[in-house]
Amino acid sequence: MLIIGAAGQVGHALAELLEKTPGIEPVALNRRQLDITSKDDIRRQLDKHLPDYVVNCAGFNRVDAAERQVDQALAVNRDGPGLLASACAELSIPLLHLSSDYVFDGHYASGYSEDDEPSPPCRFGRSKWEGEERVRQLQPQHLILRVSWIFSGRGHNFLLRTLEQARQDSVLEAADDRRGCPTSADDVARVVLAILRQLACGIEVWGTYHYCGAEITTRYGFSEAILAAVRQFEELKVTSIRAVSTADLHPLAERPASSVLKCRKLLSTFGVRQRPWRVELQRVIRELYGES
């Protein structure tokens, strides 16, 4: 299993999980080892390792930064997956590609299925959607997995930003007008492994799938859960959370009003059930404080 983007949240979690899994030999490559925007890098590593499967976890995932760094976001999220898909097709290597809930505009409050038409509200979402299209066009043996609101105990994510602010400020502001489902990086790694195992058994059900943690919330609700979990281990400076609109936070990029993903297709095809994000949050917090 060749993992691209192994320094990111999901890539790191997947590499750790596969290292513990008998019968699987993971090759985890970070950006220095394989630049997804380099055709030569991609072909050199594929020729070197000749993996049975490639999992692309690489991505330009800074949503606001993508509004200014448009070329870089497109190079990583659109052009890179295209180069990778083309190389995988030439070598007949199936590709599992991670994408985002931000390909949807968020107008469906009930959530989005894989058959709903994407309409990205921001440049980040547009770059991810165009990357999906490149993969579909260039490598028929592909599986695209859209995920949402990724959190973990490493990297840059909402959980760690909230914890940092809670140590410094007495009042936090969190948007209560954007709905979604937090999803732990370890949980996504679990799902990817379950999919890969079944693909390796000859089940060829290529296409697009959704996965997210169980239970819809807002950024405000997620913040409350984070602070409640952390206060079991640390006394924080923050005393309250103020619910605000997303517009009050002046983001550069427009976010979907509701980026809830429906995951029934993944369940019916692979038998993979959603795991409650609150359970995953408690586990991540315990690990952060050395209580695993």
PDB file of C-alpha atoms in Angstrom:
ATOM      1  CA  MET A   1       0.000   0.000   0.000  1.00  0.00           C
ATOM      2  CA  LEU A   2       1.595   3.264  -1.122  1.00  0.00           C
ATOM      3  CA  ILE A   3       0.383   6.203   0.969  1.00  0.00           C
ATOM      4  CA  ILE A   4       0.916   9.671  -0.501  1.00  0.00           C
ATOM      5  CA  GLY A   5       0.673  12.629   1.880  1.00  0.00           C
ATOM      6  CA  ALA A   6       1.769  10.591   4.893  1.00  0.00           C
ATOM      7  CA  ALA A   7       2.606  13.687   6.957  1.00  0.00           C
ATOM      8  CA  GLY A   8      -1.023  14.842   6.977  1.00  0.00           C
ATOM      9  CA  GLN A   9      -3.633  13.856   9.520  1.00  0.00           C
ATOM     10  CA  VAL A  10      -5.229  10.965   7.645  1.00  0.00           C
ATOM     11  CA  GLY A  11      -2.025   9.870   5.927  1.00  0.00           C
ATOM     12  CA  HIS A  12      -0.203   9.630   9.259  1.00  0.00           C
ATOM     13  CA  ALA A  13      -3.087   7.778  10.905  1.00  0.00           C
ATOM     14  CA  LEU A  14      -3.324   5.329   8.000  1.00  0.00           C
ATOM     15  CA  ALA A  15       0.412   4.646   7.991  1.00  0.00           C
ATOM     16  CA  GLU A  16       0.347   3.900  11.734  1.00  0.00           C
ATOM     17  CA  LEU A  17      -2.656   1.602  11.358  1.00  0.00           C
ATOM     18  CA  LEU A  18      -1.213  -0.344   8.432  1.00  0.00           C
ATOM     19  CA  GLU A  19       2.094  -0.803  10.260  1.00  0.00           C
ATOM     20  CA  LYS A  20       0.149  -2.768  12.891  1.00  0.00           C
ATOM     21  CA  THR A  21      -1.855  -4.762  10.351  1.00  0.00           C
ATOM     22  CA  PRO A  22      -0.488  -8.237   9.477  1.00  0.00           C
ATOM     23  CA  GLY A  23      -0.157  -9.007   5.795  1.00  0.00           C
ATOM     24  CA  ILE A  24       0.142  -5.402   4.659  1.00  0.00           C
ATOM     25  CA  GLU A  25       3.357  -3.596   3.824  1.00  0.00           C
ATOM     26  CA  PRO A  26       2.759   0.170   3.881  1.00  0.00           C
ATOM     27  CA  VAL A  27       5.080   2.596   2.124  1.00  0.00           C
ATOM     28  CA  ALA A  28       4.365   6.048   3.569  1.00  0.00           C
ATOM     29  CA  LEU A  29       5.695   9.045   1.630  1.00  0.00           C
ATOM     30  CA  ASN A  30       5.588  12.671   2.702  1.00  0.00           C
ATOM     31  CA  ARG A  31       5.810  15.697   0.407  1.00  0.00           C
ATOM     32  CA  ARG A  32       9.618  15.726   0.455  1.00  0.00           C
ATOM     33  CA  GLN A  33       9.686  12.131  -0.734  1.00  0.00           C
ATOM     34  CA  LEU A  34       6.940  12.514  -3.334  1.00  0.00           C
ATOM     35  CA  ASP A  35       5.675  15.853  -4.579  1.00  0.00           C
ATOM     36  CA  ILE A  36       2.254  15.104  -6.037  1.00  0.00           C
ATOM     37  CA  THR A  37       2.634  17.992  -8.475  1.00  0.00           C
ATOM     38  CA  SER A  38       5.706  16.289 -10.008  1.00  0.00           C
ATOM     39  CA  LYS A  39       5.039  13.725 -12.735  1.00  0.00           C
ATOM     40  CA  ASP A  40       8.633  12.486 -12.406  1.00  0.00           C
ATOM     41  CA  ASP A  41       8.331  11.998  -8.633  1.00  0.00           C
ATOM     42  CA  ILE A  42       5.120  10.034  -9.055  1.00  0.00           C
ATOM     43  CA  ARG A  43       6.426   7.729 -11.744  1.00  0.00           C
ATOM     44  CA  ARG A  44       9.749   7.172  -9.967  1.00  0.00           C
ATOM     45  CA  GLN A  45       8.079   6.067  -6.726  1.00  0.00           C
ATOM     46  CA  LEU A  46       5.484   3.914  -8.469  1.00  0.00           C
ATOM     47  CA  ASP A  47       8.167   2.164 -10.510  1.00  0.00           C
ATOM     48  CA  LYS A  48      10.302   1.703  -7.405  1.00  0.00           C
ATOM     49  CA  HIS A  49       7.623   0.167  -5.181  1.00  0.00           C
ATOM     50  CA  LEU A  50       5.048  -1.237  -7.655  1.00  0.00           C
ATOM     51  CA  PRO A  51       2.316  -1.151  -5.000  1.00  0.00           C
ATOM     52  CA  ASP A  52      -0.898  -3.154  -5.142  1.00  0.00           C
ATOM     53  CA  TYR A  53      -2.853  -0.004  -4.228  1.00  0.00           C
ATOM     54  CA  VAL A  54      -2.183   3.731  -3.932  1.00  0.00           C
ATOM     55  CA  VAL A  55      -3.963   5.888  -1.351  1.00  0.00           C
ATOM     56  CA  ASN A  56      -3.781   9.637  -1.995  1.00  0.00           C
ATOM     57  CA  CYS A  57      -4.049  11.588   1.260  1.00  0.00           C
ATOM     58  CA  ALA A  58      -2.164  14.627  -0.061  1.00  0.00           C
ATOM     59  CA  GLY A  59      -4.039  17.889  -0.248  1.00  0.00           C
ATOM     60  CA  PHE A  60      -3.932  21.662   0.040  1.00  0.00           C
ATOM     61  CA  ASN A  61      -6.456  21.805   2.888  1.00  0.00           C
ATOM     62  CA  ARG A  62      -6.177  25.392   4.157  1.00  0.00           C
ATOM     63  CA  VAL A  63      -9.588  26.644   3.073  1.00  0.00           C
ATOM     64  CA  ASP A  64      -9.032  30.381   3.485  1.00  0.00           C
ATOM     65  CA  ALA A  65      -5.484  30.264   2.126  1.00  0.00           C
ATOM     66  CA  ALA A  66      -6.816  28.681  -1.066  1.00  0.00           C
ATOM     67  CA  GLU A  67      -8.614  31.952  -1.833  1.00  0.00           C
ATOM     68  CA  ARG A  68      -5.225  33.670  -2.156  1.00  0.00           C
ATOM     69  CA  GLN A  69      -2.992  30.781  -3.193  1.00  0.00           C
ATOM     70  CA  VAL A  70      -5.226  29.637  -6.014  1.00  0.00           C
ATOM     71  CA  ASP A  71      -2.474  28.246  -8.242  1.00  0.00           C
ATOM     72  CA  GLN A  72      -0.970  26.195  -5.432  1.00  0.00           C
ATOM     73  CA  ALA A  73      -4.358  24.820  -4.357  1.00  0.00           C
ATOM     74  CA  LEU A  74      -5.142  23.789  -7.944  1.00  0.00           C
ATOM     75  CA  ALA A  75      -1.706  22.246  -8.426  1.00  0.00           C
ATOM     76  CA  VAL A  76      -2.064  20.017  -5.354  1.00  0.00           C
ATOM     77  CA  ASN A  77      -5.812  19.325  -5.329  1.00  0.00           C
ATOM     78  CA  ARG A  78      -6.551  19.154  -9.079  1.00  0.00           C
ATOM     79  CA  ASP A  79      -3.427  18.692 -11.183  1.00  0.00           C
ATOM     80  CA  GLY A  80      -1.611  16.332  -8.793  1.00  0.00           C
ATOM     81  CA  PRO A  81      -4.460  13.808  -8.570  1.00  0.00           C
ATOM     82  CA  GLY A  82      -4.663  13.913 -12.364  1.00  0.00           C
ATOM     83  CA  LEU A  83      -0.979  13.080 -12.728  1.00  0.00           C
ATOM     84  CA  LEU A  84      -1.294  10.334 -10.140  1.00  0.00           C
ATOM     85  CA  ALA A  85      -4.413   8.839 -11.727  1.00  0.00           C
ATOM     86  CA  SER A  86      -2.778   8.775 -15.153  1.00  0.00           C
ATOM     87  CA  ALA A  87       0.341   7.040 -13.821  1.00  0.00           C
ATOM     88  CA  CYS A  88      -1.733   4.517 -11.861  1.00  0.00           C
ATOM     89  CA  ALA A  89      -3.792   3.734 -14.958  1.00  0.00           C
ATOM     90  CA  GLU A  90      -0.660   3.085 -17.020  1.00  0.00           C
ATOM     91  CA  LEU A  91       0.545   0.587 -14.424  1.00  0.00           C
ATOM     92  CA  SER A  92      -2.925  -0.870 -13.650  1.00  0.00           C
ATOM     93  CA  ILE A  93      -2.727   0.192  -9.988  1.00  0.00           C
ATOM     94  CA  PRO A  94      -6.072   0.982  -8.313  1.00  0.00           C
ATOM     95  CA  LEU A  95      -6.252   4.419  -6.695  1.00  0.00           C
ATOM     96  CA  LEU A  96      -8.113   5.440  -3.540  1.00  0.00           C
ATOM     97  CA  HIS A  97      -8.387   9.238  -3.426  1.00  0.00           C
ATOM     98  CA  LEU A  98      -9.565  11.345  -0.481  1.00  0.00           C
ATOM     99  CA  SER A  99     -11.827  14.320  -1.157  1.00  0.00           C
ATOM    100  CA  SER A 100     -13.971  16.742   0.828  1.00  0.00           C
ATOM    101  CA  ASP A 101     -17.514  17.633   1.862  1.00  0.00           C
ATOM    102  CA  TYR A 102     -16.742  21.165   0.636  1.00  0.00           C
ATOM    103  CA  VAL A 103     -17.533  20.128  -2.937  1.00  0.00           C
ATOM    104  CA  PHE A 104     -21.178  20.864  -1.962  1.00  0.00           C
ATOM    105  CA  ASP A 105     -22.706  24.321  -1.468  1.00  0.00           C
ATOM    106  CA  GLY A 106     -24.602  23.306   1.662  1.00  0.00           C
ATOM    107  CA  HIS A 107     -28.157  24.153   0.588  1.00  0.00           C
ATOM    108  CA  TYR A 108     -29.454  20.640   1.390  1.00  0.00           C
ATOM    109  CA  ALA A 109     -29.994  20.698   5.141  1.00  0.00           C
ATOM    110  CA  SER A 110     -30.821  16.980   5.136  1.00  0.00           C
ATOM    111  CA  GLY A 111     -27.355  16.111   3.836  1.00  0.00           C
ATOM    112  CA  TYR A 112     -25.728  14.984   0.602  1.00  0.00           C
ATOM    113  CA  SER A 113     -25.541  11.617  -1.087  1.00  0.00           C
ATOM    114  CA  GLU A 114     -22.974  10.594  -3.677  1.00  0.00           C
ATOM    115  CA  ASP A 115     -25.494  11.229  -6.474  1.00  0.00           C
ATOM    116  CA  ASP A 116     -26.088  14.883  -5.571  1.00  0.00           C
ATOM    117  CA  GLU A 117     -24.550  17.424  -7.922  1.00  0.00           C
ATOM    118  CA  PRO A 118     -21.490  19.219  -6.468  1.00  0.00           C
ATOM    119  CA  SER A 119     -21.513  23.001  -6.425  1.00  0.00           C
ATOM    120  CA  PRO A 120     -18.428  24.169  -4.512  1.00  0.00           C
ATOM    121  CA  PRO A 121     -18.875  27.494  -2.652  1.00  0.00           C
ATOM    122  CA  CYS A 122     -15.156  28.337  -2.497  1.00  0.00           C
ATOM    123  CA  ARG A 123     -11.895  27.858  -4.361  1.00  0.00           C
ATOM    124  CA  PHE A 124     -10.797  25.056  -2.042  1.00  0.00           C
ATOM    125  CA  GLY A 125     -13.984  23.124  -2.760  1.00  0.00           C
ATOM    126  CA  ARG A 126     -13.670  23.809  -6.477  1.00  0.00           C
ATOM    127  CA  SER A 127     -10.094  22.507  -6.531  1.00  0.00           C
ATOM    128  CA  LYS A 128     -11.155  19.305  -4.734  1.00  0.00           C
ATOM    129  CA  TRP A 129     -14.066  18.754  -7.131  1.00  0.00           C
ATOM    130  CA  GLU A 130     -11.862  19.258 -10.174  1.00  0.00           C
ATOM    131  CA  GLY A 131      -9.350  16.809  -8.680  1.00  0.00           C
ATOM    132  CA  GLU A 132     -12.126  14.223  -8.353  1.00  0.00           C
ATOM    133  CA  GLU A 133     -13.037  14.729 -12.003  1.00  0.00           C
ATOM    134  CA  ARG A 134      -9.444  14.196 -13.111  1.00  0.00           C
ATOM    135  CA  VAL A 135      -9.330  10.922 -11.181  1.00  0.00           C
ATOM    136  CA  ARG A 136     -12.625   9.750 -12.717  1.00  0.00           C
ATOM    137  CA  GLN A 137     -11.517  10.591 -16.238  1.00  0.00           C
ATOM    138  CA  LEU A 138      -8.019   9.106 -16.063  1.00  0.00           C
ATOM    139  CA  GLN A 139      -8.217   5.971 -13.890  1.00  0.00           C
ATOM    140  CA  PRO A 140     -11.350   3.802 -14.118  1.00  0.00           C
ATOM    141  CA  GLN A 141     -10.112   1.702 -11.174  1.00  0.00           C
ATOM    142  CA  HIS A 142     -10.637   4.447  -8.615  1.00  0.00           C
ATOM    143  CA  LEU A 143     -12.451   4.914  -5.359  1.00  0.00           C
ATOM    144  CA  ILE A 144     -13.077   8.495  -4.180  1.00  0.00           C
ATOM    145  CA  LEU A 145     -13.854   8.881  -0.483  1.00  0.00           C
ATOM    146  CA  ARG A 146     -15.299  12.233   0.599  1.00  0.00           C
ATOM    147  CA  VAL A 147     -14.795  12.998   4.289  1.00  0.00           C
ATOM    148  CA  SER A 148     -15.639  15.952   6.540  1.00  0.00           C
ATOM    149  CA  TRP A 149     -14.371  18.062   9.444  1.00  0.00           C
ATOM    150  CA  ILE A 150     -11.232  16.005  10.080  1.00  0.00           C
ATOM    151  CA  PHE A 151      -9.680  16.217  13.555  1.00  0.00           C
ATOM    152  CA  SER A 152      -6.808  14.511  15.345  1.00  0.00           C
ATOM    153  CA  GLY A 153      -4.137  15.178  17.922  1.00  0.00           C
ATOM    154  CA  ARG A 154      -1.629  16.441  15.346  1.00  0.00           C
ATOM    155  CA  GLY A 155      -1.328  18.922  12.520  1.00  0.00           C
ATOM    156  CA  HIS A 156      -3.686  21.863  11.960  1.00  0.00           C
ATOM    157  CA  ASN A 157      -7.335  21.285  12.761  1.00  0.00           C
ATOM    158  CA  PHE A 158     -10.313  22.780  14.577  1.00  0.00           C
ATOM    159  CA  LEU A 159      -9.791  20.733  17.733  1.00  0.00           C
ATOM    160  CA  LEU A 160      -6.210  21.903  18.289  1.00  0.00           C
ATOM    161  CA  ARG A 161      -7.016  25.513  17.353  1.00  0.00           C
ATOM    162  CA  THR A 162      -9.882  25.522  19.845  1.00  0.00           C
ATOM    163  CA  LEU A 163      -7.660  24.100  22.579  1.00  0.00           C
ATOM    164  CA  GLU A 164      -4.970  26.709  21.903  1.00  0.00           C
ATOM    165  CA  GLN A 165      -7.483  29.553  22.081  1.00  0.00           C
ATOM    166  CA  ALA A 166      -9.070  28.120  25.240  1.00  0.00           C
ATOM    167  CA  ARG A 167      -5.694  28.325  26.978  1.00  0.00           C
ATOM    168  CA  GLN A 168      -5.259  31.986  26.018  1.00  0.00           C
ATOM    169  CA  ASP A 169      -8.707  33.636  25.954  1.00  0.00           C
ATOM    170  CA  SER A 170     -11.546  33.803  28.455  1.00  0.00           C
ATOM    171  CA  VAL A 171     -14.243  33.922  25.765  1.00  0.00           C
ATOM    172  CA  LEU A 172     -14.294  31.911  22.546  1.00  0.00           C
ATOM    173  CA  GLU A 173     -16.398  32.622  19.476  1.00  0.00           C
ATOM    174  CA  ALA A 174     -17.719  29.734  17.409  1.00  0.00           C
ATOM    175  CA  ALA A 175     -20.090  29.687  14.449  1.00  0.00           C
ATOM    176  CA  ASP A 176     -23.505  28.138  15.039  1.00  0.00           C
ATOM    177  CA  ASP A 177     -24.824  28.503  11.479  1.00  0.00           C
ATOM    178  CA  ARG A 178     -22.773  25.810   9.732  1.00  0.00           C
ATOM    179  CA  ARG A 179     -23.750  22.157  10.173  1.00  0.00           C
ATOM    180  CA  GLY A 180     -21.548  19.127   9.659  1.00  0.00           C
ATOM    181  CA  CYS A 181     -20.146  15.944  11.146  1.00  0.00           C
ATOM    182  CA  PRO A 182     -16.698  15.900  12.788  1.00  0.00           C
ATOM    183  CA  THR A 183     -14.608  12.891  11.775  1.00  0.00           C
ATOM    184  CA  SER A 184     -11.406  11.666  13.379  1.00  0.00           C
ATOM    185  CA  ALA A 185      -8.408  10.906  11.177  1.00  0.00           C
ATOM    186  CA  ASP A 186      -8.060   7.511  12.859  1.00  0.00           C
ATOM    187  CA  ASP A 187     -11.660   6.725  11.990  1.00  0.00           C
ATOM    188  CA  VAL A 188     -11.025   7.530   8.324  1.00  0.00           C
ATOM    189  CA  ALA A 189      -7.951   5.285   8.424  1.00  0.00           C
ATOM    190  CA  ARG A 190     -10.131   2.465   9.782  1.00  0.00           C
ATOM    191  CA  VAL A 191     -12.578   2.938   6.913  1.00  0.00           C
ATOM    192  CA  VAL A 192      -9.822   3.027   4.283  1.00  0.00           C
ATOM    193  CA  LEU A 193      -8.353  -0.226   5.625  1.00  0.00           C
ATOM    194  CA  ALA A 194     -11.778  -1.898   5.568  1.00  0.00           C
ATOM    195  CA  ILE A 195     -12.243  -0.837   1.938  1.00  0.00           C
ATOM    196  CA  LEU A 196      -8.760  -1.945   0.870  1.00  0.00           C
ATOM    197  CA  ARG A 197      -9.200  -5.369   2.461  1.00  0.00           C
ATOM    198  CA  GLN A 198     -12.379  -5.976   0.486  1.00  0.00           C
ATOM    199  CA  LEU A 199     -10.892  -4.665  -2.747  1.00  0.00           C
ATOM    200  CA  ALA A 200      -7.996  -7.066  -2.238  1.00  0.00           C
ATOM    201  CA  CYS A 201     -10.521  -9.917  -2.012  1.00  0.00           C
ATOM    202  CA  GLY A 202     -11.704  -9.125  -5.516  1.00  0.00           C
ATOM    203  CA  ILE A 203     -14.702  -6.914  -4.753  1.00  0.00           C
ATOM    204  CA  GLU A 204     -14.464  -4.278  -7.489  1.00  0.00           C
ATOM    205  CA  VAL A 205     -17.019  -1.585  -6.701  1.00  0.00           C
ATOM    206  CA  TRP A 206     -15.304   1.527  -7.952  1.00  0.00           C
ATOM    207  CA  GLY A 207     -16.824   4.986  -7.647  1.00  0.00           C
ATOM    208  CA  THR A 208     -17.518   7.721  -5.090  1.00  0.00           C
ATOM    209  CA  TYR A 209     -18.370   7.175  -1.429  1.00  0.00           C
ATOM    210  CA  HIS A 210     -19.023   9.288   1.660  1.00  0.00           C
ATOM    211  CA  TYR A 211     -17.866   8.871   5.240  1.00  0.00           C
ATOM    212  CA  CYS A 212     -18.179  11.061   8.338  1.00  0.00           C
ATOM    213  CA  GLY A 213     -18.610  10.664  12.071  1.00  0.00           C
ATOM    214  CA  ALA A 214     -22.106   9.968  13.396  1.00  0.00           C
ATOM    215  CA  GLU A 215     -24.160  12.933  14.720  1.00  0.00           C
ATOM    216  CA  ILE A 216     -24.700  16.328  13.158  1.00  0.00           C
ATOM    217  CA  THR A 217     -23.465  19.386  15.022  1.00  0.00           C
ATOM    218  CA  THR A 218     -22.205  22.935  14.498  1.00  0.00           C
ATOM    219  CA  ARG A 219     -18.787  24.428  15.130  1.00  0.00           C
ATOM    220  CA  TYR A 220     -20.278  25.835  18.336  1.00  0.00           C
ATOM    221  CA  GLY A 221     -21.487  22.393  19.406  1.00  0.00           C
ATOM    222  CA  PHE A 222     -18.144  20.840  18.517  1.00  0.00           C
ATOM    223  CA  SER A 223     -16.351  23.503  20.576  1.00  0.00           C
ATOM    224  CA  GLU A 224     -18.525  22.717  23.597  1.00  0.00           C
ATOM    225  CA  ALA A 225     -17.713  19.023  23.308  1.00  0.00           C
ATOM    226  CA  ILE A 226     -13.983  19.722  22.949  1.00  0.00           C
ATOM    227  CA  LEU A 227     -13.834  21.902  26.054  1.00  0.00           C
ATOM    228  CA  ALA A 228     -15.900  19.458  28.101  1.00  0.00           C
ATOM    229  CA  ALA A 229     -13.511  16.640  27.191  1.00  0.00           C
ATOM    230  CA  VAL A 230     -10.355  18.688  27.833  1.00  0.00           C
ATOM    231  CA  ARG A 231     -11.507  19.957  31.246  1.00  0.00           C
ATOM    232  CA  GLN A 232     -11.192  16.415  32.569  1.00  0.00           C
ATOM    233  CA  PHE A 233      -7.412  16.849  32.262  1.00  0.00           C
ATOM    234  CA  GLU A 234      -6.618  20.573  32.273  1.00  0.00           C
ATOM    235  CA  GLU A 235      -7.874  23.819  33.791  1.00  0.00           C
ATOM    236  CA  LEU A 236      -8.469  26.254  30.949  1.00  0.00           C
ATOM    237  CA  LYS A 237      -8.594  30.031  30.860  1.00  0.00           C
ATOM    238  CA  VAL A 238     -11.787  30.093  28.808  1.00  0.00           C
ATOM    239  CA  THR A 239     -14.996  30.640  30.767  1.00  0.00           C
ATOM    240  CA  SER A 240     -17.594  30.769  27.979  1.00  0.00           C
ATOM    241  CA  ILE A 241     -18.270  30.242  24.293  1.00  0.00           C
ATOM    242  CA  ARG A 242     -20.165  32.861  22.316  1.00  0.00           C
ATOM    243  CA  ALA A 243     -22.308  31.626  19.432  1.00  0.00           C
ATOM    244  CA  VAL A 244     -21.829  33.816  16.363  1.00  0.00           C
ATOM    245  CA  SER A 245     -22.544  33.665  12.650  1.00  0.00           C
ATOM    246  CA  THR A 246     -19.827  32.625  10.238  1.00  0.00           C
ATOM    247  CA  ALA A 247     -19.939  36.128   8.738  1.00  0.00           C
ATOM    248  CA  ASP A 248     -18.989  37.581  12.140  1.00  0.00           C
ATOM    249  CA  LEU A 249     -15.684  35.685  11.929  1.00  0.00           C
ATOM    250  CA  HIS A 250     -14.842  37.295   8.555  1.00  0.00           C
ATOM    251  CA  PRO A 251     -13.504  34.228   6.734  1.00  0.00           C
ATOM    252  CA  LEU A 252     -11.985  34.671   3.300  1.00  0.00           C
ATOM    253  CA  ALA A 253     -13.716  31.593   1.924  1.00  0.00           C
ATOM    254  CA  GLU A 254     -17.416  30.794   1.884  1.00  0.00           C
ATOM    255  CA  ARG A 255     -18.275  27.612   3.787  1.00  0.00           C
ATOM    256  CA  PRO A 256     -21.199  25.269   3.039  1.00  0.00           C
ATOM    257  CA  ALA A 257     -24.175  25.987   5.289  1.00  0.00           C
ATOM    258  CA  SER A 258     -24.607  22.239   5.734  1.00  0.00           C
ATOM    259  CA  SER A 259     -21.935  19.770   4.669  1.00  0.00           C
ATOM    260  CA  VAL A 260     -23.537  16.689   6.179  1.00  0.00           C
ATOM    261  CA  LEU A 261     -22.617  13.557   4.228  1.00  0.00           C
ATOM    262  CA  LYS A 262     -24.976  10.614   3.865  1.00  0.00           C
ATOM    263  CA  CYS A 263     -23.031   7.381   4.265  1.00  0.00           C
ATOM    264  CA  ARG A 264     -25.582   4.695   3.334  1.00  0.00           C
ATOM    265  CA  LYS A 265     -23.737   3.687   0.148  1.00  0.00           C
ATOM    266  CA  LEU A 266     -20.575   2.858   2.093  1.00  0.00           C
ATOM    267  CA  LEU A 267     -22.607   0.767   4.532  1.00  0.00           C
ATOM    268  CA  SER A 268     -24.502  -1.142   1.840  1.00  0.00           C
ATOM    269  CA  THR A 269     -21.404  -1.775  -0.289  1.00  0.00           C
ATOM    270  CA  PHE A 270     -18.656  -2.414   2.269  1.00  0.00           C
ATOM    271  CA  GLY A 271     -20.604  -2.921   5.500  1.00  0.00           C
ATOM    272  CA  VAL A 272     -18.790   0.010   7.135  1.00  0.00           C
ATOM    273  CA  ARG A 273     -20.788   1.780   9.835  1.00  0.00           C
ATOM    274  CA  GLN A 274     -20.322   5.311  11.107  1.00  0.00           C
ATOM    275  CA  ARG A 275     -18.616   5.677  14.457  1.00  0.00           C
ATOM    276  CA  PRO A 276     -19.831   8.415  16.855  1.00  0.00           C
ATOM    277  CA  TRP A 277     -17.448  11.354  16.695  1.00  0.00           C
ATOM    278  CA  ARG A 278     -17.919  12.025  20.421  1.00  0.00           C
ATOM    279  CA  VAL A 279     -16.382   8.645  21.216  1.00  0.00           C
ATOM    280  CA  GLU A 280     -13.491   9.410  18.881  1.00  0.00           C
ATOM    281  CA  LEU A 281     -13.071  12.863  20.432  1.00  0.00           C
ATOM    282  CA  GLN A 282     -12.754  11.400  23.918  1.00  0.00           C
ATOM    283  CA  ARG A 283     -10.136   8.944  22.659  1.00  0.00           C
ATOM    284  CA  VAL A 284      -8.091  11.667  20.923  1.00  0.00           C
ATOM    285  CA  ILE A 285      -8.182  13.876  24.027  1.00  0.00           C
ATOM    286  CA  ARG A 286      -7.048  11.003  26.249  1.00  0.00           C
ATOM    287  CA  GLU A 287      -4.154  10.357  23.901  1.00  0.00           C
ATOM    288  CA  LEU A 288      -3.194  14.044  23.934  1.00  0.00           C
ATOM    289  CA  TYR A 289      -2.859  13.857  27.706  1.00  0.00           C
ATOM    290  CA  GLY A 290      -1.096  10.510  27.720  1.00  0.00           C
ATOM    291  CA  GLU A 291      -4.100   8.583  29.000  1.00  0.00           C
ATOM    292  CA  SER A 292      -4.483   6.128  26.107  1.00  0.00           C
TER     293      SER A 292
END
